[in-house]
Short mmCIF file of C-alpha atoms in Angstrom, two decimals:
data_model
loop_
_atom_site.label_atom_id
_atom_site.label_comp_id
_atom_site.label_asym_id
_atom_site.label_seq_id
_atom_site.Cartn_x
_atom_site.Cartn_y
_atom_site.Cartn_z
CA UNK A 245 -10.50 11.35 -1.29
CA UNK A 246 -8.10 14.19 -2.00
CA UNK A 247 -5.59 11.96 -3.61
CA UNK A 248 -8.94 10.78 -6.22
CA UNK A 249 -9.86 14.21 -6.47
CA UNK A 250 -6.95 15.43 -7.63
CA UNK A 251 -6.60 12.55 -10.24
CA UNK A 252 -10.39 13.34 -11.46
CA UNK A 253 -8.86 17.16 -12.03
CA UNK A 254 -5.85 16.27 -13.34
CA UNK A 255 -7.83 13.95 -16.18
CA UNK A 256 -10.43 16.41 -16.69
CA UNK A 257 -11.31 18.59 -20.07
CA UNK A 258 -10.02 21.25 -18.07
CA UNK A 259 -6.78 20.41 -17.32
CA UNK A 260 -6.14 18.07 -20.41
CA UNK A 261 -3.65 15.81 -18.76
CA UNK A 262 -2.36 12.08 -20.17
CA UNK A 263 -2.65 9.03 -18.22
CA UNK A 264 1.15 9.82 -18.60
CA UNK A 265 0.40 12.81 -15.83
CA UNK A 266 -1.64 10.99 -13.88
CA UNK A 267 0.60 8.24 -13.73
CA UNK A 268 3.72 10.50 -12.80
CA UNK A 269 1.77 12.51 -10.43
CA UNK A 270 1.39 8.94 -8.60
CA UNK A 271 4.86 8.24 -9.06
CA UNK A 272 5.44 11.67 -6.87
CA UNK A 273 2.91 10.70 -4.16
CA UNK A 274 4.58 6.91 -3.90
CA UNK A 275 8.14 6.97 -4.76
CA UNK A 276 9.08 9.42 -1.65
CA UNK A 277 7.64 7.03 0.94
CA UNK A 278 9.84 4.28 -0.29
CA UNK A 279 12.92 6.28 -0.41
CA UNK A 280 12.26 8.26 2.85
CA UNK A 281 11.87 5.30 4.66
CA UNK A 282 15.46 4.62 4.24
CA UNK A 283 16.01 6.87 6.91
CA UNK A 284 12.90 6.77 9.28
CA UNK A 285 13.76 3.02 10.50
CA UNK A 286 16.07 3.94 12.89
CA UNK A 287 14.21 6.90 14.19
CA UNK A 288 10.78 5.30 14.77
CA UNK A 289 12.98 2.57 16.60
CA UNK A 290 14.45 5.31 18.66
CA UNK A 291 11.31 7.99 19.13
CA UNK A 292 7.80 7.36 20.78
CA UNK A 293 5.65 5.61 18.32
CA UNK A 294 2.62 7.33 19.01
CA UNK A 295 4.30 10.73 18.56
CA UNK A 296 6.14 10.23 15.77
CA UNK A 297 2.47 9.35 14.09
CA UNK A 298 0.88 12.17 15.54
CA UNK A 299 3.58 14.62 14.16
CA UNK A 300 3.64 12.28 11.11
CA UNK A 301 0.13 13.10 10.43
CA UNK A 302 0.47 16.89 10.81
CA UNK A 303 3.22 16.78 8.33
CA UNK A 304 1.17 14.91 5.44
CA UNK A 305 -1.03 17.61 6.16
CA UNK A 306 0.80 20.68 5.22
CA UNK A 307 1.30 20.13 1.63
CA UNK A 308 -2.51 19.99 1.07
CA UNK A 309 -3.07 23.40 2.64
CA UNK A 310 -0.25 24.83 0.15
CA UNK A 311 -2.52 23.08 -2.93
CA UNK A 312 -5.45 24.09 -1.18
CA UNK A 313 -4.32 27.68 -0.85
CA UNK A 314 -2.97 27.43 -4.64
CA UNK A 315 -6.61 26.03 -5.84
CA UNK A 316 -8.69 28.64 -4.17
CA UNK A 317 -6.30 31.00 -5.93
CA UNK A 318 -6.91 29.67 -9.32
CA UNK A 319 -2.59 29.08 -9.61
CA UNK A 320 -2.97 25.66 -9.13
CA UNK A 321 -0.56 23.57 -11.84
CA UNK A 322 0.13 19.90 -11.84
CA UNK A 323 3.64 20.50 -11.62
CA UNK A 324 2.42 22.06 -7.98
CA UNK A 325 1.42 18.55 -7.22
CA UNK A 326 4.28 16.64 -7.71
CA UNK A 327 6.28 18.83 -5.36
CA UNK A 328 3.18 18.61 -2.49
CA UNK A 329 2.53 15.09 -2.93
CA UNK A 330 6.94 13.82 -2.64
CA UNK A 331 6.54 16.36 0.81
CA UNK A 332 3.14 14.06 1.82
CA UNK A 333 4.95 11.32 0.97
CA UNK A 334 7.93 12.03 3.31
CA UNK A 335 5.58 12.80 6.41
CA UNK A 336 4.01 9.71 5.89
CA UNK A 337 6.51 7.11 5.62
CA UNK A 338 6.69 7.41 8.96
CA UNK A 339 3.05 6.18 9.76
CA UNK A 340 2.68 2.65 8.38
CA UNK A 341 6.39 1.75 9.44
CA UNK A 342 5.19 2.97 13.35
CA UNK A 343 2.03 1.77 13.26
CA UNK A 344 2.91 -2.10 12.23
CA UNK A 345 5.76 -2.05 14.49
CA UNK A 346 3.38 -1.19 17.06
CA UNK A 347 1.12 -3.76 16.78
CA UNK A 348 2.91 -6.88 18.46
CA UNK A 349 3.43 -4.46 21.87
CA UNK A 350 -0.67 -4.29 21.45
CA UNK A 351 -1.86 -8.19 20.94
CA UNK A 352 -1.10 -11.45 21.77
CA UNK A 353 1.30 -13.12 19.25
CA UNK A 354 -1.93 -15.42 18.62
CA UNK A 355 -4.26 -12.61 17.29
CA UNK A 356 -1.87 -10.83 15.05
CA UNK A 357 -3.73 -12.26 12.25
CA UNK A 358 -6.73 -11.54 12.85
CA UNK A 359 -5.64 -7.78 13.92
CA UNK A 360 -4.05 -7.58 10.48
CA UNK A 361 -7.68 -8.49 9.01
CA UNK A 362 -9.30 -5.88 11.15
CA UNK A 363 -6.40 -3.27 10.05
CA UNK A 364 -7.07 -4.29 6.83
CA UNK A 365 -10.72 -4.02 7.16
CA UNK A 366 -10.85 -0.98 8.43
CA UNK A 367 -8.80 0.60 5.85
CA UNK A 368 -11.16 -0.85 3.15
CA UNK A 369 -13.92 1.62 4.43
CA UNK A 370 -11.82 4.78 2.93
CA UNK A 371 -11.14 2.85 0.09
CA UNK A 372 -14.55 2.45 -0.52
CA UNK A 373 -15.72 5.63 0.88
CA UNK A 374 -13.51 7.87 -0.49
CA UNK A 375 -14.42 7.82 -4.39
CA UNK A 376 -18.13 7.52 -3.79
CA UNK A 377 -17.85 10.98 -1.44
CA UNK A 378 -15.26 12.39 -3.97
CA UNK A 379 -17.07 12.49 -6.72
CA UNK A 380 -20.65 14.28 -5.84
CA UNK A 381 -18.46 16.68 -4.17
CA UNK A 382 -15.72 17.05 -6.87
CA UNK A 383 -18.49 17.32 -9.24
CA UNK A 384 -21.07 19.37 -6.93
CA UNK A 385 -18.90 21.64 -5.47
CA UNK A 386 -15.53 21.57 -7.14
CA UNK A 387 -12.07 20.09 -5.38
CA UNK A 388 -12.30 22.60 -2.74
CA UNK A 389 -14.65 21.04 -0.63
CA UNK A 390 -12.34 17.74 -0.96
CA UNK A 391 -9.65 19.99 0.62
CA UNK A 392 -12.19 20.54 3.38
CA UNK A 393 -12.49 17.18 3.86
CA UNK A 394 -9.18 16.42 4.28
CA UNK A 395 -8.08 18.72 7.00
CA UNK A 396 -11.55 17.61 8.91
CA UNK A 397 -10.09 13.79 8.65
CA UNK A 398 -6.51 14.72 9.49
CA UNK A 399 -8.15 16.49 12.73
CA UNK A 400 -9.88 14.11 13.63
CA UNK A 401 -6.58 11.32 12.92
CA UNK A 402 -4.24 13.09 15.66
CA UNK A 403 -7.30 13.51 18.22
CA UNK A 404 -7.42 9.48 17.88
CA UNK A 405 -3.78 9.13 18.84
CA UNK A 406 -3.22 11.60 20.96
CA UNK A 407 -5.89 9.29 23.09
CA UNK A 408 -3.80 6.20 22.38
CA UNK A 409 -1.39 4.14 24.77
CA UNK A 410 1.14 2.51 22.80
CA UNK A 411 3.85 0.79 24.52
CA UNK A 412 7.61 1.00 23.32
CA UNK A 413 10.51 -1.53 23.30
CA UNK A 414 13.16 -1.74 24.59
CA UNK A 415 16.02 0.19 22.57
CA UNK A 416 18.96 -2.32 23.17
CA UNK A 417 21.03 -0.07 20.25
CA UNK A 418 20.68 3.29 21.54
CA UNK A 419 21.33 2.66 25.44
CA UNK A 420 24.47 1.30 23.90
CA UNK A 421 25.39 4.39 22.07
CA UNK A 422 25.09 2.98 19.24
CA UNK A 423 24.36 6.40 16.14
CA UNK A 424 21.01 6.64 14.19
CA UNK A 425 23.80 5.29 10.89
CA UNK A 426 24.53 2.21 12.88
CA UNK A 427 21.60 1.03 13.48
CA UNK A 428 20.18 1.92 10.15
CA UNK A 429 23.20 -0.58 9.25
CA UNK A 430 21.93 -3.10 11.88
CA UNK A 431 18.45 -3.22 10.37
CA UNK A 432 19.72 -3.97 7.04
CA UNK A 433 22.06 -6.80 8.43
CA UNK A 434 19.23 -8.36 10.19
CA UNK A 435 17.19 -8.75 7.25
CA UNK A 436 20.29 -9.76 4.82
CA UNK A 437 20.85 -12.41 7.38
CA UNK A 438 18.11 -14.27 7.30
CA UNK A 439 17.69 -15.35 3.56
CA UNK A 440 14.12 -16.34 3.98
CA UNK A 441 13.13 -12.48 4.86
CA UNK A 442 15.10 -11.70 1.73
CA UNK A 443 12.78 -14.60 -0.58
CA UNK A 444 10.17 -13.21 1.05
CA UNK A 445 11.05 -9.13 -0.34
CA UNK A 446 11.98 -10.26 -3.89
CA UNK A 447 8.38 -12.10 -3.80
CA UNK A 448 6.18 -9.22 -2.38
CA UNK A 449 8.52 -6.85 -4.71
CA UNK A 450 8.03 -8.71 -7.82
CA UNK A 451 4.01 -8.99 -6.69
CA UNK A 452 3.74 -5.14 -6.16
CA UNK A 453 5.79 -4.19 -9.33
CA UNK A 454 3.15 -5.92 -11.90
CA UNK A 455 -0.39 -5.58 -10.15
CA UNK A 456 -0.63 -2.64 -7.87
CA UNK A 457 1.82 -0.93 -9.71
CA UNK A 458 1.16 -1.24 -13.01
CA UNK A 459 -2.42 -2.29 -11.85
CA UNK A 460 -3.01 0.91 -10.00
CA UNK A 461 -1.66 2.96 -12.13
CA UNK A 462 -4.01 1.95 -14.90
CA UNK A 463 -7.44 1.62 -12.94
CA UNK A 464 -8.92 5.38 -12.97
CA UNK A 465 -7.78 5.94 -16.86
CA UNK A 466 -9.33 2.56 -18.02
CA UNK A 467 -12.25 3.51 -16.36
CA UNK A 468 -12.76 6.48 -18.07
CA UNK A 469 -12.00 5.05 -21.13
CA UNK A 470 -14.77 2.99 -20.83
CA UNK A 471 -17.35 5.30 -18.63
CA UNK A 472 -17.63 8.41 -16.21
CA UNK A 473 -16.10 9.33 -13.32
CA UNK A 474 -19.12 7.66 -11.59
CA UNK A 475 -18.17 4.62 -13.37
CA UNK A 476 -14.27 5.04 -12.24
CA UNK A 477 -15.63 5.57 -8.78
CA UNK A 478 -17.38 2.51 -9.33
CA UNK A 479 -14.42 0.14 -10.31
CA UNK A 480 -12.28 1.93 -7.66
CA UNK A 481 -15.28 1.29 -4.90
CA UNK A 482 -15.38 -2.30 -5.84
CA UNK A 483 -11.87 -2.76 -5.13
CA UNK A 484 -12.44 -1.65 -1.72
CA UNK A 485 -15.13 -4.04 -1.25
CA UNK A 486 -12.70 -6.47 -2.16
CA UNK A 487 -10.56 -5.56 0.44
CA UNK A 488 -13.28 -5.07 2.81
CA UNK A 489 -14.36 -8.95 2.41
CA UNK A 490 -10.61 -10.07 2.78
CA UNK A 491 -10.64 -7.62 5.53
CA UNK A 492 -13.34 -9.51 7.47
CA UNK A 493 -12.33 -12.97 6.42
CA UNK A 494 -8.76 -12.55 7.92
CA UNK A 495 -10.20 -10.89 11.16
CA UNK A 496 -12.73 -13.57 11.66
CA UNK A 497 -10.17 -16.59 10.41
CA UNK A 498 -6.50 -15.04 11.00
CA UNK A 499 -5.39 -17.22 7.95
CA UNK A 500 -4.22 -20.30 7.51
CA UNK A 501 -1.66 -22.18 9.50
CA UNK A 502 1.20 -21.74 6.66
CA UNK A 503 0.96 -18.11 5.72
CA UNK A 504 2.52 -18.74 2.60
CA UNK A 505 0.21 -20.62 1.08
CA UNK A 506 -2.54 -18.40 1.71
CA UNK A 507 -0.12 -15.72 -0.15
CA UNK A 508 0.85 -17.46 -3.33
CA UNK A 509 -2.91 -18.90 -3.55
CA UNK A 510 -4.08 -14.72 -3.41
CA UNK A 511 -1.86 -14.09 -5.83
CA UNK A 512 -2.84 -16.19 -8.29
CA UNK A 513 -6.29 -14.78 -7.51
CA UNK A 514 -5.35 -11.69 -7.74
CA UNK A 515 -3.52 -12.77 -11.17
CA UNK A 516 -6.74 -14.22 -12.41
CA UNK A 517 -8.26 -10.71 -11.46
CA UNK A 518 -6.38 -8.77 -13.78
CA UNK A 519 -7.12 -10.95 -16.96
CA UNK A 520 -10.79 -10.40 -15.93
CA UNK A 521 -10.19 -6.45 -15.58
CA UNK A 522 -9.00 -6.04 -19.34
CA UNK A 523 -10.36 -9.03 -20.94
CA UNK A 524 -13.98 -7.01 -21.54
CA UNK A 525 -15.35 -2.96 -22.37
CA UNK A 526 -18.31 -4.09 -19.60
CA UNK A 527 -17.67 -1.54 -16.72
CA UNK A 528 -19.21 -4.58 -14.75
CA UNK A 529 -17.10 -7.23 -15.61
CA UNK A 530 -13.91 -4.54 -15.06
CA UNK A 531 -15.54 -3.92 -11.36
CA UNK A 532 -15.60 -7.85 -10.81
CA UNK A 533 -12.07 -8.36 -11.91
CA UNK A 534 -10.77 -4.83 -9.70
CA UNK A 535 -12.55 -6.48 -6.74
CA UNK A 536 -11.21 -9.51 -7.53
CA UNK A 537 -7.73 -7.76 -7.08
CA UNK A 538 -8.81 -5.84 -3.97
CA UNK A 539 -9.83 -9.40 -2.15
CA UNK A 540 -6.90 -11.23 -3.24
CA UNK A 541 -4.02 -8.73 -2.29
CA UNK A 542 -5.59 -7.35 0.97
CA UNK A 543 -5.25 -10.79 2.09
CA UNK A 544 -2.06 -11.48 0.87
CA UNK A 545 -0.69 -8.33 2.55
CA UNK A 546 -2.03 -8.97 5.80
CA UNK A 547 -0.42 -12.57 6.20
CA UNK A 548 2.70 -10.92 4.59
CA UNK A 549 2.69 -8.44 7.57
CA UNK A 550 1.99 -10.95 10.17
CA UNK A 551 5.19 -13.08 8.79
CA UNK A 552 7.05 -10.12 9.71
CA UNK A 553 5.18 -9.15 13.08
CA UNK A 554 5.60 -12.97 14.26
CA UNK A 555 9.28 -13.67 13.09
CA UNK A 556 11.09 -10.34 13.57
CA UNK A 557 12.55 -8.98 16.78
CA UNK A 558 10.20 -6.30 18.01
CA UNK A 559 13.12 -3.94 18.91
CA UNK A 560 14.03 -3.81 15.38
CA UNK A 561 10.55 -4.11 13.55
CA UNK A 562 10.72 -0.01 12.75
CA UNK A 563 13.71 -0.29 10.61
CA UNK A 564 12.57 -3.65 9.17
CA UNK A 565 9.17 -2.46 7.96
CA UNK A 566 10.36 0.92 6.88
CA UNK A 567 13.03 -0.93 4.98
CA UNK A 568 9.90 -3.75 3.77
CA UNK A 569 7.91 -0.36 2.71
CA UNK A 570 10.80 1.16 0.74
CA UNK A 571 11.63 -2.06 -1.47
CA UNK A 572 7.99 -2.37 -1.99
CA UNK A 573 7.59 1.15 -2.86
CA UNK A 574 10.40 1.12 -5.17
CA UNK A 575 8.64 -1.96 -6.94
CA UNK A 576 5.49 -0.15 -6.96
CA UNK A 577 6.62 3.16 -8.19
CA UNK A 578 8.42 1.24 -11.35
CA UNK A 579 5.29 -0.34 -12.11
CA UNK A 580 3.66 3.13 -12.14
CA UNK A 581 6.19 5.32 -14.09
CA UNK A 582 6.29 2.78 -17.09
CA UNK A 583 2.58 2.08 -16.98
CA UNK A 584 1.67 6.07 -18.43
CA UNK A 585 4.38 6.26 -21.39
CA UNK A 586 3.60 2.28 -22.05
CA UNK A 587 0.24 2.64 -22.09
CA UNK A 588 0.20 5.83 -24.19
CA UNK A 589 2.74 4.97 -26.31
CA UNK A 590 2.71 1.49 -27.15
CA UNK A 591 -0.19 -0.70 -25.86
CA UNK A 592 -3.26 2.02 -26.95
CA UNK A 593 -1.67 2.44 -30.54
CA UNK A 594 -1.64 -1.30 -31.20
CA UNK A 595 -5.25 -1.45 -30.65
CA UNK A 596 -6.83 1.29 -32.42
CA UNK A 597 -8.69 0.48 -35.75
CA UNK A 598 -6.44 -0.74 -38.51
CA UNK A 599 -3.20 -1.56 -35.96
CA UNK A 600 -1.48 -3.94 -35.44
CA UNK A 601 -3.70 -6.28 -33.24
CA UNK A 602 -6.55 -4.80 -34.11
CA UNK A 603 -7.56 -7.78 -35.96
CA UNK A 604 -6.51 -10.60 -33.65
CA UNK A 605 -6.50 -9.56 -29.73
CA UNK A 606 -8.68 -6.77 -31.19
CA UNK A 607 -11.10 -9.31 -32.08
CA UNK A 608 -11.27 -10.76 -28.67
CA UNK A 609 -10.99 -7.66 -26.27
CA UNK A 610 -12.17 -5.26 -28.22
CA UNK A 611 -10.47 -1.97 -30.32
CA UNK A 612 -10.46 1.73 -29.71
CA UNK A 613 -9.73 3.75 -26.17
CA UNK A 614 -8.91 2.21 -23.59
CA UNK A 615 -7.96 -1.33 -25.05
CA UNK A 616 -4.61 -0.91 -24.94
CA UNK A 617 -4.73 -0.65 -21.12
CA UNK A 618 -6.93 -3.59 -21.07
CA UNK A 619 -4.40 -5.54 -23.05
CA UNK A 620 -1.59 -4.19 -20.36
CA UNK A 621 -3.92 -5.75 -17.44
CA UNK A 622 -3.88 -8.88 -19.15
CA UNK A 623 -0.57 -9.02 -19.51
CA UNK A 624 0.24 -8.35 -15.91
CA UNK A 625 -2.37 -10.76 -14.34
CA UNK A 626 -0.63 -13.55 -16.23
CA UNK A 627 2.87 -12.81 -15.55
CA UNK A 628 1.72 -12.58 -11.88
CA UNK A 629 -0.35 -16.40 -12.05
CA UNK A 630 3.20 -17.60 -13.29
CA UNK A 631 5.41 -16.31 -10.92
CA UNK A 632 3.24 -17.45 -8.17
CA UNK A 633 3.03 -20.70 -9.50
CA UNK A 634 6.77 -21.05 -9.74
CA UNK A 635 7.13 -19.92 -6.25
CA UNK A 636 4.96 -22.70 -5.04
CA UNK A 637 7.43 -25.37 -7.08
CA UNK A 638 10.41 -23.04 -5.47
CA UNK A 639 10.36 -25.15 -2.08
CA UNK A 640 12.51 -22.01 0.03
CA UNK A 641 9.98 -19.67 -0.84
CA UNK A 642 7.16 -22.09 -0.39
CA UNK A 643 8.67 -23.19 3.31
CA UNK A 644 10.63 -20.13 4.20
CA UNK A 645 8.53 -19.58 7.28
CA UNK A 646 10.13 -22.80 8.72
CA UNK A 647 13.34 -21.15 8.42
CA UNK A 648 12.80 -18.62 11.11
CA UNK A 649 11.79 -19.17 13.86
CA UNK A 650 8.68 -17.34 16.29
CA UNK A 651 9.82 -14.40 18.45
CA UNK A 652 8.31 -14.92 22.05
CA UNK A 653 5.24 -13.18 22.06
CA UNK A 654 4.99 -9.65 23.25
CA UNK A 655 1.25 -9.82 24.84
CA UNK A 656 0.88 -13.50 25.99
CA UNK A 657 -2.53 -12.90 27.60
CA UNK A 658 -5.75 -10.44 27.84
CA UNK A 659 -4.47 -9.57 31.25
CA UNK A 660 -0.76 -8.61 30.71
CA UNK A 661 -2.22 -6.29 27.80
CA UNK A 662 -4.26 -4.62 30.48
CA UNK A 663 -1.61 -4.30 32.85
CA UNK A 664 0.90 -3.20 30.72
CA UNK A 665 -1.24 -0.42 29.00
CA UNK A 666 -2.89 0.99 32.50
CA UNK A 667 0.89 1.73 33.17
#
């Protein structure tokens, strides 16, 4: 909610930013977690998961009372965000790493999928919540009360963990002595190893780099070009109902037997997506294709975590997701730094009346505001169809899962989960 908010303010009359602001002040809230996690591998290996998110979580928190404070004072710049949303982004590359490298000491190596689809379900509800409460309340009663908001949730966050059992590994590295630099170095060796986990990176990479970066970056501003900021609620609430549906489909299913295929088939989905997001001015049709996108890569990004869960040694699964979440930050952030100044400068000038394509793509998607960004989603949902495509005829991508084999399962029944969690 706060992170829409803000966006809504930063885009409004009275502020006057570009999607070139928005899209860098997204840049500052992404980039950081990617190049933070760097670090945080080792240490969520080394610390109490459950801390480490509970502290995690009252560090993302901080920065928002600053803007907070800064709003309520009427000093409030976007330059101010930038700096508070890189120190969010630094508290919280510690959650997601913790959190999926908690999961295999929590279920049976059977029911990873389908606790990936109820992770990813559950996550859906704030994506689908959080514009549709943002925007009375942004409009009603200013960003303030979305401040208000967020401390509540944050609350509310560490209660939940504090009241959580979360078992820990065993830390082979540091009972050997072994420095926080060494077994940063070990993570990276067990991934570089093990070329299949590196196919797998360059895949997810290349994935995140054209749609949710690019994609993402894009979504709010094209909505607005084309409605209100109930309408870019809209489009952004339909890609959470997206998610939601993949959500419940991989809880109820846990995916197919050969991850992979369930990955490159969402991805061509979610390729397909895009076209329909900038093919048409119809706020409807750009819902359909967002949700589209929302369906397709929820799903592919639960099996993609699974891969990981299943094939990876738990006592190193902090520093290889923080190390997964950095390259796929990295991706993501490129996407959304070049989609502002491309947008703004290249792709809405060619499709203005009288430019260059107004009169052939013009003719088919439309000219004026926003058609430029529509042209840029296009663009991105078919480069994403053909790589996926090519991946499929690229038989080590296609079978790298039989490449690796299954680490023994952490939680082999109901009961052991029980027993080991009432200790």
């Amino acid at each position: 909610m706060t992170r829409f908010g803000l966006g809504l303010w930063v885009l409004s009359d009275e502020v006057g930013g570009s999607a070139a602001d928005y899209t860098t002040m997204l840049f500052a809230a992404i980039l950081p977690l990617g190049v933070a996690s760097l670090f945080v591998g080792p240490l969520i290996d080394r610390w109490n998961r459950r801390w480490t998110m509970i502290f995690a979580n009252a560090g993302a928190s901080a920065p928002t009372i600053v803007v907070a404070v800064l709003y309520f004072s009427d000093a409030l710049e976007v330059w101010h965000l930038y700096i508070a949303l890189v120190a969010n982004g630094v508290a919280s590359a510690f959650i997601l790493p913790a959190l999926d490298a908690s999961t295999p000491m929590l279920m049976p190596q059977d029911q990873l999928g389908r606790a990936a689809g109820v992770t990813q379900m559950l996550q859906s509800f704030e994506i689908i919540l959080a514009p549709v409460l943002a925007v009375p309340l942004f409009l009603g009663l200013g960003l303030g009360a979305v401040f208000v908001v967020d401390f509540v949730t944050f609350g509310i966050s560490i209660i939940m963990l504090g009241l959580s059992l979360i078992p820990q590994p065993t830390r082979v590295l540091q009972q050997a002595g072994a420095s926080v630099l060494d077994e940063f170095r070990f993570g990276v060796t067990y991934i570089v190893e093990r070329r299949p986990f590196l196919l797998l990176i360059l895949f997810v990479s290349v994935a995140m780099l054209v749609m949710p970066g690019i994609g993402y970056a894009l979504a709010t501003p094209l909505s607005l070009a084309i409605s209100d900021e109930a309408g870019a609620a809209a489009v952004l609430t339909s890609f959470g109902v997206g998610s939601l549906v993949a959500g419940v489909l991989l809880a109820a299913w846990g995916g197919p037997k050969r991850r992979m295929n369930g990955i490159l088939g969402s991805m061509i989905l979610a390729g397909i997506g895009g076209v329909v997001t900038g093919v048409s001015e119809s706020l409807v049709v750009t819902a359909a294709g967002v949700f589209i996108i929302g369906a397709s890569f929820v799903f592919a990004i639960g099996l993609n975590r699974v891969i990981w869960q299943v094939k990876a040694a738990p006592e190193v699964l902090g520093r290889v997701f923080a190390l997964r979440v950095m390259i796929g930050v990295v991706a993501q952030s490129t996407g959304i730094i070049v989609a502002g100044p491309l947008a703004d400068g290249v792709f809405e000038p060619l499709l203005v009346e009288g430019a260059a394509l107004a009169g052939s793509i013009g003719g088919i998607i439309g000219v004026g505001e926003g058609r430029g960004m529509g042209l840029m989603y296009i663009l991105a949902g078919l480069t994403l169809v053909a790589f996926a495509l090519v991946s499929f005829i690229v038989r080590p991508i296609w079978r790298l899962e039989d490449a690796l084999p299954d680490q023994p399962s952490q939680v082999d029944s109901e009961s052991e989960l029980e027993a080991e969690l009432s200790l």
